[in-house]
Short mmCIF file of C-alpha atoms in Angstrom, two decimals:
data_model
loop_
_atom_site.label_atom_id
_atom_site.label_comp_id
_atom_site.label_asym_id
_atom_site.label_seq_id
_atom_site.Cartn_x
_atom_site.Cartn_y
_atom_site.Cartn_z
CA UNK W 1 5.94 -3.18 -24.87
CA UNK W 2 3.15 -5.26 -23.33
CA UNK W 3 4.90 -6.73 -20.29
CA UNK W 4 3.34 -3.99 -18.17
CA UNK W 5 0.31 -6.00 -17.14
CA UNK W 6 -2.09 -3.47 -15.68
CA UNK W 7 -3.63 -4.14 -12.30
CA UNK W 8 -7.17 -4.24 -13.60
CA UNK W 9 -6.28 -6.97 -16.08
CA UNK W 10 -4.53 -9.21 -13.57
CA UNK W 11 -6.49 -8.69 -10.41
CA UNK W 12 -9.92 -7.78 -11.78
CA UNK W 13 -11.99 -4.61 -11.78
CA UNK W 14 -13.39 -3.44 -8.46
CA UNK W 15 -17.05 -2.64 -8.97
CA UNK W 16 -19.01 -0.21 -6.85
CA UNK W 17 -21.94 -1.94 -5.12
CA UNK W 18 -25.42 -0.81 -6.09
CA UNK W 19 -28.68 -1.48 -4.35
CA UNK W 20 -30.85 -4.04 -6.07
CA UNK W 21 -33.90 -1.79 -6.11
CA UNK W 22 -34.96 -1.98 -9.70
CA UNK W 23 -37.91 -4.24 -10.50
CA UNK W 24 -38.87 -5.12 -14.05
CA UNK W 25 -42.52 -5.50 -14.97
CA UNK W 26 -42.10 -8.15 -17.66
CA UNK W 27 -44.18 -11.27 -18.16
CA UNK W 28 -42.44 -14.58 -18.68
CA UNK W 29 -43.69 -14.79 -22.27
CA UNK W 30 -41.93 -11.49 -22.91
CA UNK W 31 -38.63 -13.10 -21.96
CA UNK W 32 -38.94 -16.29 -24.02
CA UNK W 33 -39.34 -16.99 -27.71
CA UNK W 34 -42.66 -18.48 -28.81
CA UNK W 35 -41.09 -21.94 -29.00
CA UNK W 36 -39.45 -21.58 -25.60
CA UNK W 37 -42.74 -20.51 -24.02
CA UNK W 38 -44.54 -23.47 -25.60
CA UNK W 39 -41.87 -25.81 -24.22
CA UNK W 40 -42.22 -24.16 -20.82
CA UNK W 41 -45.98 -24.77 -20.79
CA UNK W 42 -45.66 -28.28 -22.21
CA UNK W 43 -43.06 -29.52 -19.68
CA UNK W 44 -44.02 -28.36 -16.18
CA UNK W 45 -41.47 -30.47 -14.31
CA UNK W 46 -38.92 -28.31 -12.54
CA UNK W 47 -35.79 -29.93 -13.95
CA UNK W 48 -37.16 -29.55 -17.51
CA UNK W 49 -37.87 -25.89 -16.95
CA UNK W 50 -34.44 -25.34 -15.39
CA UNK W 51 -32.89 -26.91 -18.47
CA UNK W 52 -34.91 -24.51 -20.61
CA UNK W 53 -33.84 -21.51 -18.54
CA UNK W 54 -30.19 -22.54 -18.94
CA UNK W 55 -30.61 -22.33 -22.73
CA UNK W 56 -32.34 -18.96 -22.44
CA UNK W 57 -29.46 -17.57 -20.39
CA UNK W 58 -27.01 -18.90 -22.99
CA UNK W 59 -28.97 -17.12 -25.74
CA UNK W 60 -29.03 -13.90 -23.74
CA UNK W 61 -25.28 -14.13 -23.20
CA UNK W 62 -24.69 -14.32 -26.95
CA UNK W 63 -27.10 -11.45 -27.62
CA UNK W 64 -25.64 -9.20 -24.94
CA UNK W 65 -22.11 -9.72 -26.21
CA UNK W 66 -23.25 -8.85 -29.73
CA UNK W 67 -25.13 -5.72 -28.62
CA UNK W 68 -22.24 -4.37 -26.54
CA UNK W 69 -19.65 -4.99 -29.25
CA UNK W 70 -21.88 -3.18 -31.77
CA UNK W 71 -22.36 -0.33 -29.29
CA UNK W 72 -26.14 -0.95 -29.31
CA UNK W 73 -26.68 0.61 -25.91
CA UNK W 74 -30.47 0.69 -25.78
CA UNK W 75 -30.72 -2.94 -26.82
CA UNK W 76 -28.08 -3.85 -24.25
CA UNK W 77 -29.88 -2.01 -21.45
CA UNK W 78 -33.23 -3.63 -22.26
CA UNK W 79 -31.66 -7.06 -22.42
CA UNK W 80 -30.13 -6.51 -18.98
CA UNK W 81 -33.61 -5.74 -17.66
CA UNK W 82 -34.88 -8.96 -19.23
CA UNK W 83 -32.09 -10.95 -17.60
CA UNK W 84 -32.96 -9.48 -14.20
CA UNK W 85 -36.62 -10.38 -14.68
CA UNK W 86 -35.73 -13.89 -15.83
CA UNK W 87 -33.66 -14.42 -12.68
CA UNK W 88 -36.65 -13.56 -10.52
CA UNK W 89 -38.90 -15.99 -12.42
CA UNK W 90 -36.35 -18.78 -11.95
CA UNK W 91 -36.13 -17.90 -8.26
CA UNK W 92 -39.92 -18.07 -7.89
CA UNK W 93 -39.98 -21.38 -9.73
CA UNK W 94 -37.28 -22.79 -7.45
CA UNK W 95 -39.01 -21.69 -4.25
CA UNK W 96 -42.17 -23.58 -5.21
CA UNK W 97 -40.57 -26.98 -5.78
CA UNK W 98 -41.38 -29.74 -3.32
CA UNK W 99 -39.43 -32.67 -4.78
CA UNK W 100 -35.90 -32.72 -3.25
CA UNK W 101 -34.44 -34.77 -6.10
CA UNK W 102 -35.40 -32.07 -8.59
CA UNK W 103 -33.75 -29.43 -6.44
CA UNK W 104 -30.47 -31.38 -6.49
CA UNK W 105 -30.63 -32.46 -10.12
CA UNK W 106 -27.85 -32.08 -12.66
CA UNK W 107 -29.96 -29.45 -14.44
CA UNK W 108 -29.70 -27.20 -11.37
CA UNK W 109 -25.95 -27.68 -11.26
CA UNK W 110 -25.62 -26.93 -14.99
CA UNK W 111 -27.66 -23.75 -14.60
CA UNK W 112 -25.46 -22.63 -11.69
CA UNK W 113 -22.38 -23.11 -13.88
CA UNK W 114 -24.05 -21.22 -16.72
CA UNK W 115 -24.90 -18.32 -14.42
CA UNK W 116 -21.36 -18.17 -13.06
CA UNK W 117 -19.94 -17.97 -16.57
CA UNK W 118 -22.55 -15.43 -17.62
CA UNK W 119 -21.68 -13.23 -14.64
CA UNK W 120 -18.05 -13.25 -15.75
CA UNK W 121 -19.13 -12.31 -19.28
CA UNK W 122 -21.23 -9.40 -18.03
CA UNK W 123 -18.36 -8.10 -15.89
CA UNK W 124 -16.08 -8.22 -18.92
CA UNK W 125 -18.64 -6.41 -21.08
CA UNK W 126 -19.19 -3.82 -18.38
CA UNK W 127 -15.68 -2.50 -18.95
CA UNK W 128 -16.69 -1.40 -22.46
CA UNK W 129 -19.97 0.25 -21.44
CA UNK W 130 -20.43 4.01 -20.99
CA UNK W 131 -20.50 5.30 -17.44
CA UNK W 132 -24.25 5.93 -17.35
CA UNK W 133 -24.92 2.24 -18.08
CA UNK W 134 -22.58 0.78 -15.46
CA UNK W 135 -25.22 0.62 -12.71
CA UNK W 136 -27.50 -1.47 -14.88
CA UNK W 137 -24.70 -3.98 -15.48
CA UNK W 138 -23.96 -4.11 -11.75
CA UNK W 139 -27.60 -4.60 -10.76
CA UNK W 140 -27.81 -7.46 -13.26
CA UNK W 141 -24.69 -9.09 -11.81
CA UNK W 142 -26.10 -8.81 -8.29
CA UNK W 143 -29.46 -10.27 -9.34
CA UNK W 144 -27.77 -13.20 -11.05
CA UNK W 145 -25.45 -13.75 -8.08
CA UNK W 146 -28.48 -13.90 -5.79
CA UNK W 147 -30.07 -16.59 -7.96
CA UNK W 148 -26.79 -18.49 -8.19
CA UNK W 149 -26.51 -18.57 -4.40
CA UNK W 150 -30.03 -19.94 -4.19
CA UNK W 151 -29.12 -22.71 -6.63
CA UNK W 152 -26.02 -23.48 -4.55
CA UNK W 153 -28.28 -23.77 -1.54
CA UNK W 154 -30.40 -26.31 -3.37
CA UNK W 155 -27.32 -28.26 -4.40
CA UNK W 156 -25.46 -28.22 -1.10
CA UNK W 157 -27.97 -27.39 1.59
CA UNK W 158 -29.91 -30.61 1.96
CA UNK W 159 -27.49 -32.31 4.37
CA UNK W 160 -27.94 -32.16 8.11
CA UNK W 161 -26.42 -28.98 9.55
CA UNK W 162 -23.49 -29.64 11.82
CA UNK W 163 -22.57 -27.04 14.40
CA UNK W 164 -18.84 -26.25 14.40
CA UNK W 165 -16.93 -26.74 17.64
CA UNK W 166 -17.36 -23.95 20.23
CA UNK W 167 -15.20 -20.91 19.66
CA UNK W 168 -14.59 -21.69 15.99
CA UNK W 169 -16.14 -20.18 12.93
CA UNK W 170 -16.15 -21.67 9.48
CA UNK W 171 -13.01 -20.76 7.52
CA UNK W 172 -13.65 -17.99 5.05
CA UNK W 173 -15.35 -15.52 7.36
CA UNK W 174 -18.99 -14.53 7.28
CA UNK W 175 -21.52 -16.97 5.89
CA UNK W 176 -23.44 -14.10 4.32
CA UNK W 177 -26.88 -15.16 3.09
CA UNK W 178 -26.09 -18.86 3.36
CA UNK W 179 -26.54 -18.98 7.12
CA UNK W 180 -30.03 -17.54 6.87
CA UNK W 181 -30.90 -20.11 4.22
CA UNK W 182 -29.94 -23.05 6.46
CA UNK W 183 -26.79 -24.09 4.60
CA UNK W 184 -25.09 -27.15 6.00
CA UNK W 185 -21.46 -26.59 6.90
CA UNK W 186 -18.77 -29.20 7.06
CA UNK W 187 -17.41 -30.04 10.49
CA UNK W 188 -13.94 -28.76 11.15
CA UNK W 189 -11.54 -30.73 13.32
CA UNK W 190 -10.46 -29.24 16.66
CA UNK W 191 -7.57 -26.85 16.40
CA UNK W 192 -4.17 -28.37 16.80
CA UNK W 193 -1.06 -26.48 17.92
CA UNK W 194 0.06 -26.43 14.29
CA UNK W 195 -3.22 -25.08 12.92
CA UNK W 196 -3.26 -22.29 15.50
CA UNK W 197 0.02 -21.07 14.04
CA UNK W 198 -1.31 -20.92 10.49
CA UNK W 199 -1.39 -17.48 8.94
CA UNK W 200 -4.27 -16.09 6.95
CA UNK W 201 -2.45 -17.14 3.75
CA UNK W 202 -2.17 -20.72 5.04
CA UNK W 203 1.50 -20.87 4.05
CA UNK W 204 3.95 -22.79 6.23
CA UNK W 205 6.90 -21.14 8.00
CA UNK W 206 9.29 -22.79 5.57
CA UNK W 207 7.34 -21.45 2.61
CA UNK W 208 7.45 -17.95 4.05
CA UNK W 209 11.21 -18.29 4.34
CA UNK W 210 11.40 -19.37 0.70
CA UNK W 211 9.37 -16.33 -0.35
CA UNK W 212 11.55 -13.94 1.64
CA UNK W 213 14.75 -15.40 0.24
CA UNK W 214 13.47 -15.30 -3.34
CA UNK W 215 14.15 -11.64 -4.12
CA UNK W 216 14.31 -12.09 -7.89
CA UNK W 217 10.93 -12.14 -9.63
CA UNK W 218 11.50 -15.44 -11.45
CA UNK W 219 12.55 -17.18 -8.22
CA UNK W 220 9.56 -15.82 -6.30
CA UNK W 221 7.16 -16.93 -9.02
CA UNK W 222 8.76 -20.36 -8.87
CA UNK W 223 8.14 -20.51 -5.10
CA UNK W 224 4.49 -19.46 -5.42
CA UNK W 225 3.89 -22.03 -8.17
CA UNK W 226 5.49 -24.70 -6.00
CA UNK W 227 3.12 -23.77 -3.14
CA UNK W 228 0.08 -23.92 -5.43
CA UNK W 229 1.14 -27.28 -6.86
CA UNK W 230 1.79 -28.74 -3.41
CA UNK W 231 -1.74 -27.88 -2.22
CA UNK W 232 -3.45 -29.49 -5.20
CA UNK W 233 -1.20 -32.52 -4.84
CA UNK W 234 -2.01 -32.95 -1.14
CA UNK W 235 -5.73 -32.63 -1.81
CA UNK W 236 -5.52 -35.34 -4.49
CA UNK W 237 -3.53 -37.58 -2.13
CA UNK W 238 -6.20 -37.34 0.55
CA UNK W 239 -9.09 -37.85 -1.82
CA UNK W 240 -7.37 -40.91 -3.30
CA UNK W 241 -6.60 -42.15 0.25
CA UNK W 242 -2.89 -42.59 -0.48
CA UNK W 243 -0.38 -43.00 2.32
CA UNK W 244 2.19 -40.30 3.05
CA UNK W 245 5.44 -41.98 1.96
CA UNK W 246 8.00 -39.21 2.54
CA UNK W 247 10.50 -39.57 5.39
CA UNK W 248 9.84 -36.12 6.83
CA UNK W 249 6.50 -35.31 8.43
CA UNK W 250 3.76 -33.96 6.23
CA UNK W 251 3.87 -30.15 6.66
CA UNK W 252 0.22 -29.94 5.61
CA UNK W 253 -1.03 -32.63 7.97
CA UNK W 254 -3.26 -30.27 9.94
CA UNK W 255 -4.41 -28.18 6.99
CA UNK W 256 -8.03 -28.66 5.96
CA UNK W 257 -9.22 -28.84 2.36
CA UNK W 258 -10.34 -25.22 2.67
CA UNK W 259 -6.93 -24.21 4.03
CA UNK W 260 -5.19 -25.75 1.04
CA UNK W 261 -7.47 -24.26 -1.60
CA UNK W 262 -7.10 -20.88 0.11
CA UNK W 263 -3.31 -21.19 0.05
CA UNK W 264 -3.48 -22.12 -3.63
CA UNK W 265 -5.52 -18.99 -4.38
CA UNK W 266 -3.20 -16.79 -2.31
CA UNK W 267 -0.18 -18.17 -4.15
CA UNK W 268 -1.64 -17.36 -7.57
CA UNK W 269 -2.68 -13.94 -6.31
CA UNK W 270 0.84 -13.43 -4.97
CA UNK W 271 2.30 -14.06 -8.41
CA UNK W 272 -0.01 -11.50 -10.01
CA UNK W 273 0.78 -8.86 -7.41
CA UNK W 274 4.54 -9.40 -7.71
CA UNK W 275 4.49 -9.22 -11.51
CA UNK W 276 2.41 -6.06 -11.38
CA UNK W 277 4.72 -4.35 -8.89
CA UNK W 278 7.88 -5.31 -10.75
CA UNK W 279 6.41 -4.09 -14.06
CA UNK W 280 4.98 -0.84 -12.70
CA UNK W 281 8.12 0.19 -10.80
CA UNK W 282 10.44 -1.27 -13.46
CA UNK W 283 12.40 -3.30 -10.93
CA UNK W 284 12.63 -6.38 -13.13
CA UNK W 285 13.99 -6.82 -16.63
CA UNK W 286 11.76 -7.48 -19.60
CA UNK W 287 13.37 -10.89 -19.87
CA UNK W 288 12.40 -11.80 -16.30
CA UNK W 289 8.88 -10.43 -16.77
CA UNK W 290 8.42 -12.50 -19.90
CA UNK W 291 9.78 -15.63 -18.25
CA UNK W 292 7.54 -15.13 -15.20
CA UNK W 293 4.45 -14.63 -17.36
CA UNK W 294 5.24 -17.78 -19.32
CA UNK W 295 5.72 -19.81 -16.14
CA UNK W 296 2.47 -18.45 -14.71
CA UNK W 297 0.57 -19.28 -17.88
CA UNK W 298 2.05 -22.78 -17.99
CA UNK W 299 1.20 -23.40 -14.33
CA UNK W 300 -2.37 -22.19 -14.66
CA UNK W 301 -2.83 -24.44 -17.68
CA UNK W 302 -1.96 -27.40 -15.45
CA UNK W 303 -3.88 -26.23 -12.37
CA UNK W 304 -7.23 -25.20 -13.83
CA UNK W 305 -8.33 -28.70 -15.00
CA UNK W 306 -7.68 -29.98 -11.46
CA UNK W 307 -10.16 -27.56 -9.86
CA UNK W 308 -13.30 -28.88 -11.58
CA UNK W 309 -13.23 -32.37 -9.98
CA UNK W 310 -12.55 -30.72 -6.62
CA UNK W 311 -15.82 -28.80 -6.95
CA UNK W 312 -17.57 -32.14 -7.52
CA UNK W 313 -15.89 -33.41 -4.37
CA UNK W 314 -17.03 -30.39 -2.36
CA UNK W 315 -20.63 -31.03 -3.42
CA UNK W 316 -20.27 -34.70 -2.55
CA UNK W 317 -19.08 -33.97 1.00
CA UNK W 318 -21.59 -31.12 1.46
CA UNK W 319 -18.92 -28.49 2.17
CA UNK W 320 -20.27 -25.08 1.16
CA UNK W 321 -17.20 -23.16 2.39
CA UNK W 322 -14.87 -25.35 0.34
CA UNK W 323 -17.05 -25.01 -2.76
CA UNK W 324 -17.12 -21.23 -2.48
CA UNK W 325 -13.34 -21.09 -2.01
CA UNK W 326 -12.89 -23.29 -5.08
CA UNK W 327 -15.02 -20.88 -7.11
CA UNK W 328 -12.80 -18.03 -5.93
CA UNK W 329 -9.69 -20.05 -6.79
CA UNK W 330 -11.05 -20.78 -10.24
CA UNK W 331 -11.88 -17.13 -10.93
CA UNK W 332 -8.43 -16.06 -9.70
CA UNK W 333 -6.80 -18.65 -11.96
CA UNK W 334 -8.79 -17.54 -15.01
CA UNK W 335 -7.90 -13.90 -14.33
CA UNK W 336 -4.21 -14.84 -14.04
CA UNK W 337 -4.39 -16.84 -17.26
CA UNK W 338 -5.95 -13.95 -19.19
CA UNK W 339 -3.51 -11.47 -17.70
CA UNK W 340 -0.48 -13.58 -18.54
CA UNK W 341 -1.63 -14.02 -22.14
CA UNK W 342 -2.22 -10.29 -22.48
CA UNK W 343 1.19 -9.54 -21.02
CA UNK W 344 2.79 -11.90 -23.51
CA UNK W 345 1.21 -10.04 -26.44
CA UNK W 346 -2.20 -11.60 -26.97
CA UNK W 347 -4.95 -9.05 -27.67
CA UNK W 348 -7.39 -8.50 -24.77
CA UNK W 349 -10.66 -10.37 -25.19
#
């Protein structure tokens, strides 16, 4: 019976952090095919080279997947070292560019997307690797994440920095490495009485009441999906500049874009946690578990396509915090989608 959706499938594997202290003494020509190296030498413009690197990462992703599935551990480990070295070459290349348009080109954005997907692939493959190889996978993920953050800086960091109002910090907590890199942050409106009452989940009081009253799993999942849908709908309304036409006041009037994406993510996460708990402690019937998984899968299928244009919007308005939250929301949604499919009987990828 596959309705018991294990926590690591739904909520992701928690990886132990490792220090990025391994350097790889590999020349660039060791990392590229002969043709790729010729193309690299022949086209020195940054955006051309970034486009080339994107293809190299795609090739490495295919190779790594093949090696791991065939249990070719030595080949896998060496390829991980190559990927780490390639990240450092791309980072060096990026730090030497002087033309701002190249730094904000579509090639940079496409490479950032490729890296994000590749990181997910490596994390998935890591689960099948022997214990002694796990550190190498983790170091590779950290090296790629560092490069991806640099690319995000290039994409989003050119705008004029705006200091948030006194006493307020950007939603989402610490800026991490972005602050040191001079990331621009979107201005947040002064706190209103309503926003001061917002919880860390960014749910409204009425929504909390709905959740508390919904004791049955199917009803609670329905509430969480309604919350997620309402946030995406309100974001679309604002972006499209449509008037609020309902008779009652807009309950999300004082919620920022970040607030709403965060609430969306918390709602999806809430569904996963509730399904897990009900399955583990056997406090819901198989019928209710199946129905909840189907509703979750259906909802995610409708929500995921809406997140991509929102990332474009975050780049357009130069809001790094919003973009990062959207990435988190996307990853949470993909995890929920995979978990729901597995719970409904699909084989794990």
